[in-house]
Short mmCIF file of C-alpha atoms and ligand atoms in Angstrom, two decimals:
data_model
loop_
_atom_site.label_atom_id
_atom_site.label_comp_id
_atom_site.label_asym_id
_atom_site.label_seq_id
_atom_site.Cartn_x
_atom_site.Cartn_y
_atom_site.Cartn_z
CA MET A 21 43.19 1.22 12.86
CA THR A 22 39.95 1.79 14.70
CA GLU A 23 36.78 0.23 13.24
CA LEU A 24 34.04 2.53 12.56
CA TYR A 25 30.56 1.28 11.70
CA ASP A 26 27.64 2.91 9.84
CA LEU A 27 24.83 0.76 8.88
CA HIS A 28 21.97 3.07 7.95
CA CYS A 29 22.29 5.72 4.99
CA HIS A 30 20.57 6.65 1.78
CA SER A 31 21.76 7.64 -1.72
CA THR A 32 19.92 8.92 -4.87
CA ALA A 33 18.64 5.32 -5.20
CA SER A 34 15.92 6.62 -2.84
CA ASP A 35 15.74 9.98 -0.91
CA GLY A 36 19.54 10.60 -0.37
CA ALA A 37 21.20 13.52 -2.12
CA LEU A 38 24.52 11.92 -3.01
CA SER A 39 24.99 9.04 -5.58
CA PRO A 40 26.08 5.76 -4.22
CA THR A 41 29.80 6.41 -5.22
CA GLU A 42 29.77 10.20 -3.68
CA LEU A 43 28.23 8.65 -0.51
CA VAL A 44 30.91 6.08 -0.12
CA GLN A 45 33.42 8.67 -0.88
CA ARG A 46 32.06 10.66 2.02
CA ALA A 47 31.92 8.09 4.37
CA TYR A 48 35.69 7.11 3.50
CA HIS A 49 36.57 10.85 4.45
CA GLN A 50 34.66 10.59 7.60
CA GLY A 51 36.65 7.49 8.62
CA VAL A 52 33.97 4.84 8.29
CA THR A 53 35.37 1.21 7.79
CA SER A 54 32.41 -0.45 7.48
CA LEU A 55 29.25 0.92 5.64
CA ALA A 56 25.96 -0.66 4.92
CA LEU A 57 23.76 1.21 2.15
CA THR A 58 20.20 0.82 3.19
CA ASP A 59 17.90 2.89 0.52
CA HIS A 60 14.09 2.70 1.00
CA ASP A 61 12.69 -0.39 -0.64
CA THR A 62 15.30 -0.69 -3.26
CA THR A 63 18.79 -2.30 -3.81
CA SER A 64 19.59 -0.45 -6.88
CA GLY A 65 22.31 1.50 -5.47
CA LEU A 66 24.16 -1.45 -4.08
CA ILE A 67 26.61 -2.53 -7.20
CA GLU A 68 27.79 1.04 -7.70
CA ALA A 69 28.33 1.56 -3.91
CA ARG A 70 30.09 -1.67 -3.48
CA LEU A 71 32.60 -1.00 -6.40
CA CYS A 72 33.61 2.25 -4.84
CA ALA A 73 33.86 0.75 -1.28
CA ASP A 74 36.17 -1.99 -3.02
CA GLU A 75 38.26 0.78 -4.30
CA LYS A 76 38.60 2.74 -0.99
CA GLY A 77 39.01 -0.37 1.06
CA ILE A 78 35.88 0.01 3.16
CA LYS A 79 34.08 -3.19 4.12
CA PHE A 80 30.76 -3.10 2.37
CA ILE A 81 27.26 -4.42 3.43
CA SER A 82 24.46 -4.63 1.02
CA GLY A 83 21.36 -3.29 2.90
CA ILE A 84 17.81 -2.16 2.42
CA GLU A 85 15.15 -0.22 4.45
CA LEU A 86 12.07 -1.70 4.10
CA SER A 87 8.60 0.08 4.55
CA THR A 88 6.29 -2.03 6.55
CA ASN A 89 2.98 -2.24 8.32
CA TRP A 90 2.18 -3.66 11.56
CA GLN A 91 -1.03 -2.70 13.48
CA ASN A 92 -1.76 -0.01 10.90
CA GLN A 93 1.40 1.93 11.55
CA CYS A 94 4.53 2.07 9.56
CA PHE A 95 7.80 0.51 10.62
CA HIS A 96 11.24 0.51 8.91
CA ILE A 97 13.04 -2.73 8.93
CA VAL A 98 16.74 -2.60 7.87
CA GLY A 99 18.04 -5.82 6.10
CA LEU A 100 21.76 -6.25 6.49
CA GLY A 101 23.88 -8.61 4.58
CA ILE A 102 21.05 -9.48 2.08
CA ASP A 103 21.51 -10.92 -1.47
CA PRO A 104 19.57 -8.46 -3.50
CA ASN A 105 18.97 -10.98 -6.15
CA TYR A 106 16.88 -13.40 -4.01
CA PRO A 107 13.63 -13.61 -6.25
CA PRO A 108 10.98 -12.92 -3.50
CA LEU A 109 12.86 -9.68 -2.22
CA ALA A 110 13.55 -8.62 -5.75
CA GLU A 111 9.82 -9.04 -6.30
CA ALA A 112 9.02 -7.30 -3.27
CA THR A 113 11.01 -4.26 -4.27
CA HIS A 114 9.53 -4.04 -7.85
CA ASN A 115 6.06 -4.05 -6.13
CA LEU A 116 6.86 -1.43 -3.60
CA GLN A 117 8.30 0.77 -6.50
CA SER A 118 4.87 0.53 -8.29
CA MET A 119 3.14 1.22 -5.04
CA ARG A 120 5.17 4.39 -4.52
CA LEU A 121 4.44 5.60 -8.06
CA GLU A 122 0.70 5.18 -7.46
CA ARG A 123 1.05 6.92 -3.87
CA ALA A 124 2.83 9.85 -5.60
CA GLU A 125 0.05 10.31 -8.23
CA LYS A 126 -2.32 10.23 -5.57
CA MET A 127 -0.41 12.84 -3.29
CA ALA A 128 -0.01 15.01 -6.22
CA LEU A 129 -3.87 15.04 -7.00
CA LYS A 130 -4.48 15.93 -3.42
CA LEU A 131 -1.86 19.01 -3.60
CA GLU A 132 -3.59 20.00 -6.76
CA LYS A 133 -6.98 20.23 -4.82
CA LYS A 134 -4.97 22.76 -2.70
CA ARG A 135 -4.01 24.60 -5.76
CA ILE A 136 -0.50 23.28 -5.78
CA PRO A 137 0.00 21.82 -9.36
CA GLY A 138 3.01 19.99 -10.99
CA ALA A 139 4.01 17.96 -7.85
CA PHE A 140 3.96 14.57 -9.86
CA GLU A 141 6.24 15.53 -12.76
CA ALA A 142 8.42 17.25 -10.45
CA VAL A 143 9.03 14.39 -8.00
CA LYS A 144 9.27 11.81 -10.72
CA LYS A 145 11.90 13.95 -12.31
CA ALA A 146 13.76 14.27 -9.10
CA ALA A 147 13.71 10.71 -8.13
CA ALA A 148 14.68 9.77 -11.76
CA GLU A 149 15.36 5.91 -11.74
CA GLY A 150 15.25 5.94 -7.94
CA MET A 151 12.23 5.28 -5.29
CA ILE A 152 9.81 8.28 -5.11
CA THR A 153 9.62 9.35 -1.56
CA ARG A 154 7.78 12.07 0.65
CA THR A 155 11.31 13.73 0.75
CA HIS A 156 10.98 14.51 -3.07
CA PHE A 157 7.68 16.05 -2.21
CA ALA A 158 9.25 18.17 0.44
CA ASP A 159 11.84 19.37 -1.81
CA PHE A 160 9.11 20.36 -4.55
CA LEU A 161 7.24 22.21 -1.82
CA LEU A 162 10.41 24.07 -0.57
CA SER A 163 11.52 24.86 -4.14
CA GLN A 164 8.12 26.32 -5.06
CA ASN A 165 8.09 28.36 -1.84
CA HIS A 166 4.82 26.72 -0.55
CA VAL A 167 6.79 26.25 2.60
CA SER A 168 9.83 27.64 4.04
CA THR A 169 11.51 24.53 5.65
CA HIS A 170 11.27 20.56 4.96
CA GLN A 171 9.74 20.25 8.32
CA GLU A 172 6.94 22.50 7.47
CA ALA A 173 6.51 20.51 4.29
CA PHE A 174 5.68 17.44 6.63
CA ASP A 175 3.85 19.42 9.17
CA ARG A 176 1.50 20.98 6.85
CA TYR A 177 1.05 18.54 3.78
CA LEU A 178 2.91 15.17 4.11
CA ALA A 179 2.77 13.89 7.79
CA LYS A 180 0.13 11.31 8.61
CA GLY A 181 -3.50 13.14 8.71
CA LYS A 182 -2.33 16.10 6.68
CA ALA A 183 -3.61 17.68 3.40
CA ALA A 184 -1.40 15.40 0.98
CA TYR A 185 -0.98 12.24 3.03
CA VAL A 186 -1.88 8.90 1.62
CA SER A 187 -1.82 5.85 3.45
CA THR A 188 0.00 3.11 1.78
CA PRO A 189 -0.35 -0.66 2.19
CA TRP A 190 3.18 -1.35 2.65
CA ALA A 191 4.56 -4.87 3.12
CA ASP A 192 3.35 -6.88 6.01
CA LEU A 193 5.92 -6.59 8.61
CA LYS A 194 6.45 -10.24 9.25
CA LEU A 195 6.73 -10.90 5.78
CA ALA A 196 9.26 -8.21 5.01
CA VAL A 197 11.33 -9.80 7.85
CA SER A 198 11.26 -13.15 6.24
CA TRP A 199 12.26 -11.78 2.81
CA ILE A 200 15.44 -10.36 4.57
CA THR A 201 16.33 -13.46 6.55
CA GLU A 202 15.69 -15.81 3.60
CA ALA A 203 17.86 -13.37 1.25
CA GLY A 204 20.66 -14.37 3.92
CA GLY A 205 20.33 -11.18 5.94
CA ILE A 206 19.73 -9.84 9.28
CA ALA A 207 16.40 -8.06 9.85
CA VAL A 208 16.95 -4.84 12.20
CA LEU A 209 14.32 -2.53 13.59
CA ALA A 210 15.16 0.92 12.39
CA HIS A 211 15.18 3.99 14.92
CA PRO A 212 12.90 2.32 17.52
CA LEU A 213 12.32 5.40 19.42
CA ARG A 214 10.74 7.35 16.41
CA TYR A 215 7.45 5.38 16.47
CA LYS A 216 6.36 7.02 19.86
CA LEU A 217 5.29 3.71 21.16
CA THR A 218 4.53 2.98 24.73
CA ALA A 219 6.73 0.34 26.45
CA ASN A 220 3.71 -1.91 26.20
CA TRP A 221 3.22 -1.64 22.51
CA MET A 222 7.02 -1.69 21.86
CA GLY A 223 7.12 -5.14 23.79
CA ARG A 224 4.21 -6.40 21.40
CA LEU A 225 6.11 -5.11 18.47
CA LEU A 226 9.34 -6.58 19.51
CA ASN A 227 8.03 -10.11 20.30
CA GLU A 228 6.15 -10.24 16.89
CA PHE A 229 9.31 -9.09 15.14
CA LYS A 230 11.60 -11.53 16.90
CA SER A 231 8.96 -14.42 16.25
CA ALA A 232 9.39 -13.41 12.47
CA GLY A 233 12.98 -13.88 12.61
CA GLY A 234 14.18 -10.42 13.55
CA GLN A 235 17.57 -10.28 15.30
CA GLY A 236 18.77 -6.66 15.57
CA ILE A 237 17.38 -3.20 16.83
CA GLU A 238 19.25 0.17 16.01
CA VAL A 239 20.56 1.10 19.47
CA ILE A 240 22.65 3.98 18.15
CA THR A 241 21.27 6.49 15.63
CA SER A 242 21.99 10.14 15.02
CA ARG A 243 20.99 12.73 17.61
CA MET A 244 20.20 10.49 20.54
CA ASN A 245 20.80 11.64 24.06
CA SER A 246 22.14 9.36 26.64
CA ASP A 247 18.53 8.41 28.07
CA GLU A 248 17.48 7.43 24.53
CA ILE A 249 20.55 5.23 24.23
CA ARG A 250 19.77 3.75 27.51
CA LEU A 251 16.15 2.98 26.43
CA ALA A 252 17.08 1.46 23.39
CA ALA A 253 19.90 -0.63 24.74
CA ASP A 254 17.41 -1.73 27.44
CA TYR A 255 14.98 -3.07 24.60
CA ALA A 256 18.05 -5.00 22.91
CA THR A 257 18.82 -6.44 26.30
CA ARG A 258 15.21 -7.46 27.19
CA PHE A 259 14.47 -8.86 24.01
CA GLU A 260 18.05 -10.57 23.18
CA LEU A 261 18.49 -8.42 20.18
CA ALA A 262 21.77 -7.45 18.69
CA GLY A 263 22.41 -3.54 18.55
CA SER A 264 23.00 -1.80 15.36
CA VAL A 265 24.41 1.62 14.71
CA GLY A 266 23.41 3.84 11.78
CA SER A 267 23.45 7.39 10.97
CA ASP A 268 20.38 7.52 8.82
CA PHE A 269 22.42 9.91 6.64
CA HIS A 270 20.48 11.43 3.85
CA ASN A 271 22.54 14.72 2.80
CA ALA A 272 24.78 17.21 4.00
CA THR A 273 22.50 19.77 5.23
CA ASN A 274 21.81 18.68 8.68
CA PRO A 275 25.14 19.51 10.56
CA TYR A 276 23.84 16.95 13.38
CA VAL A 277 23.39 13.96 11.00
CA GLU A 278 26.74 12.67 9.51
CA LEU A 279 28.22 9.42 7.99
CA GLY A 280 29.97 7.71 11.07
CA ARG A 281 29.14 10.28 13.67
CA LEU A 282 27.76 8.33 16.20
CA ALA A 283 28.00 7.41 19.89
CA PRO A 284 29.61 4.04 20.72
CA LEU A 285 27.65 0.84 21.12
CA PRO A 286 27.26 0.29 24.90
CA ASP A 287 29.60 -2.54 25.98
CA ASN A 288 26.77 -4.76 27.16
CA ILE A 289 25.01 -4.90 23.65
CA LYS A 290 25.95 -7.60 21.29
CA PRO A 291 27.12 -5.71 18.09
CA VAL A 292 25.02 -6.76 15.01
CA TRP A 293 28.00 -7.12 12.97
CA GLU A 294 29.07 -10.23 14.90
CA LEU A 295 26.24 -11.76 13.09
CA LEU A 296 27.12 -10.75 9.95
CA GLY A 297 29.16 -13.20 7.57
P1 LIG B 486 8.40 7.78 2.59
O1 LIG B 486 9.11 6.52 2.89
O2 LIG B 486 8.11 8.13 1.06
O3 LIG B 486 7.01 7.84 3.45
O4 LIG B 486 9.26 9.12 3.18
C1 LIG B 486 9.82 8.88 4.29
C2 LIG B 486 11.11 9.91 4.39
O5 LIG B 486 10.50 11.17 4.70
C3 LIG B 486 11.69 9.49 5.63
O6 LIG B 486 12.54 8.25 5.35
C4 LIG B 486 12.54 10.58 6.12
O7 LIG B 486 13.63 10.61 5.14
C5 LIG B 486 11.34 11.52 5.61
N1 LIG B 486 10.74 12.26 6.55
C6 LIG B 486 9.60 11.59 7.34
N2 LIG B 486 8.90 12.39 8.09
C7 LIG B 486 9.77 13.31 8.23
C8 LIG B 486 9.59 14.69 9.14
N3 LIG B 486 8.65 14.89 10.19
N4 LIG B 486 10.45 15.55 8.52
C9 LIG B 486 11.47 15.51 7.89
N5 LIG B 486 11.53 14.37 7.03
C10 LIG B 486 10.54 13.32 7.34
MN1 LIG B 487 14.51 8.87 3.98
MN1 LIG B 488 13.51 5.14 8.48
MN1 LIG B 489 16.47 5.57 6.76
#
């Protein structure tokens, strides 16, 4: 059987549309053989996902995608193979949940000033027990016809510098890497090309990330062209990082993003799964 890895995706525990069970079932139907669930700042979907993965015979990797700050910019760090019960990590996710709740209240106030009431109640209801994210705000704005696409919600209201944007003191990047490694996991820089850093700044970031204990970088994510793959692979080689592959699947509405639908990891890149126990 050919192995198919997808080490980055989201469930209703954060901003995904599918429950952990539905997500694993979809991954199974897509032929995924090893799956990591990596919800934003929470591990609350892992138990359910693992149960379903065991039933389907999929190898399951406990993951998380931590929101972190470095040099006043937000970077996402994926943790793979973590023990979700490691106390500092559990405490961090608890704090991040409060931070997200507070941020949501502030964002809703900003929207109210733009004569868009009701956002806080709506996103709280939509996120239910899960993490409240800007995706929930985008869904709300779309459902109320304040925008006509998700992208427009970000461009007009939610992106950095826009009307409802609230800067958030996420976890310090080096600290977040240490929580992951101390919880027995491998820290991976998520979607490295999405930060729009110059090569110089990317070098600084990767040096910092490595000195904190980071060991991997996503070389393959959805919708990358061959130039982008080459660039990400080049960072992996130069900074001696293992390569990860992950779709960042959130929902079935985007035909270009599907569980397991990913280009192969280039041959010269050490696969991150070789580091997973
Ligand atoms: P948050 O972590 O709450 O700030 O929400 C970030 C999430 O919003 C990301 O994980 C994406 O799923 C989504 N997102 C961020 N920027 C955009 C964008 N420009 N267009 C669509 N979705 C976005
Ligand atoms: Mn997301
Ligand atoms: Mn991300
Ligand atoms: Mn993600």
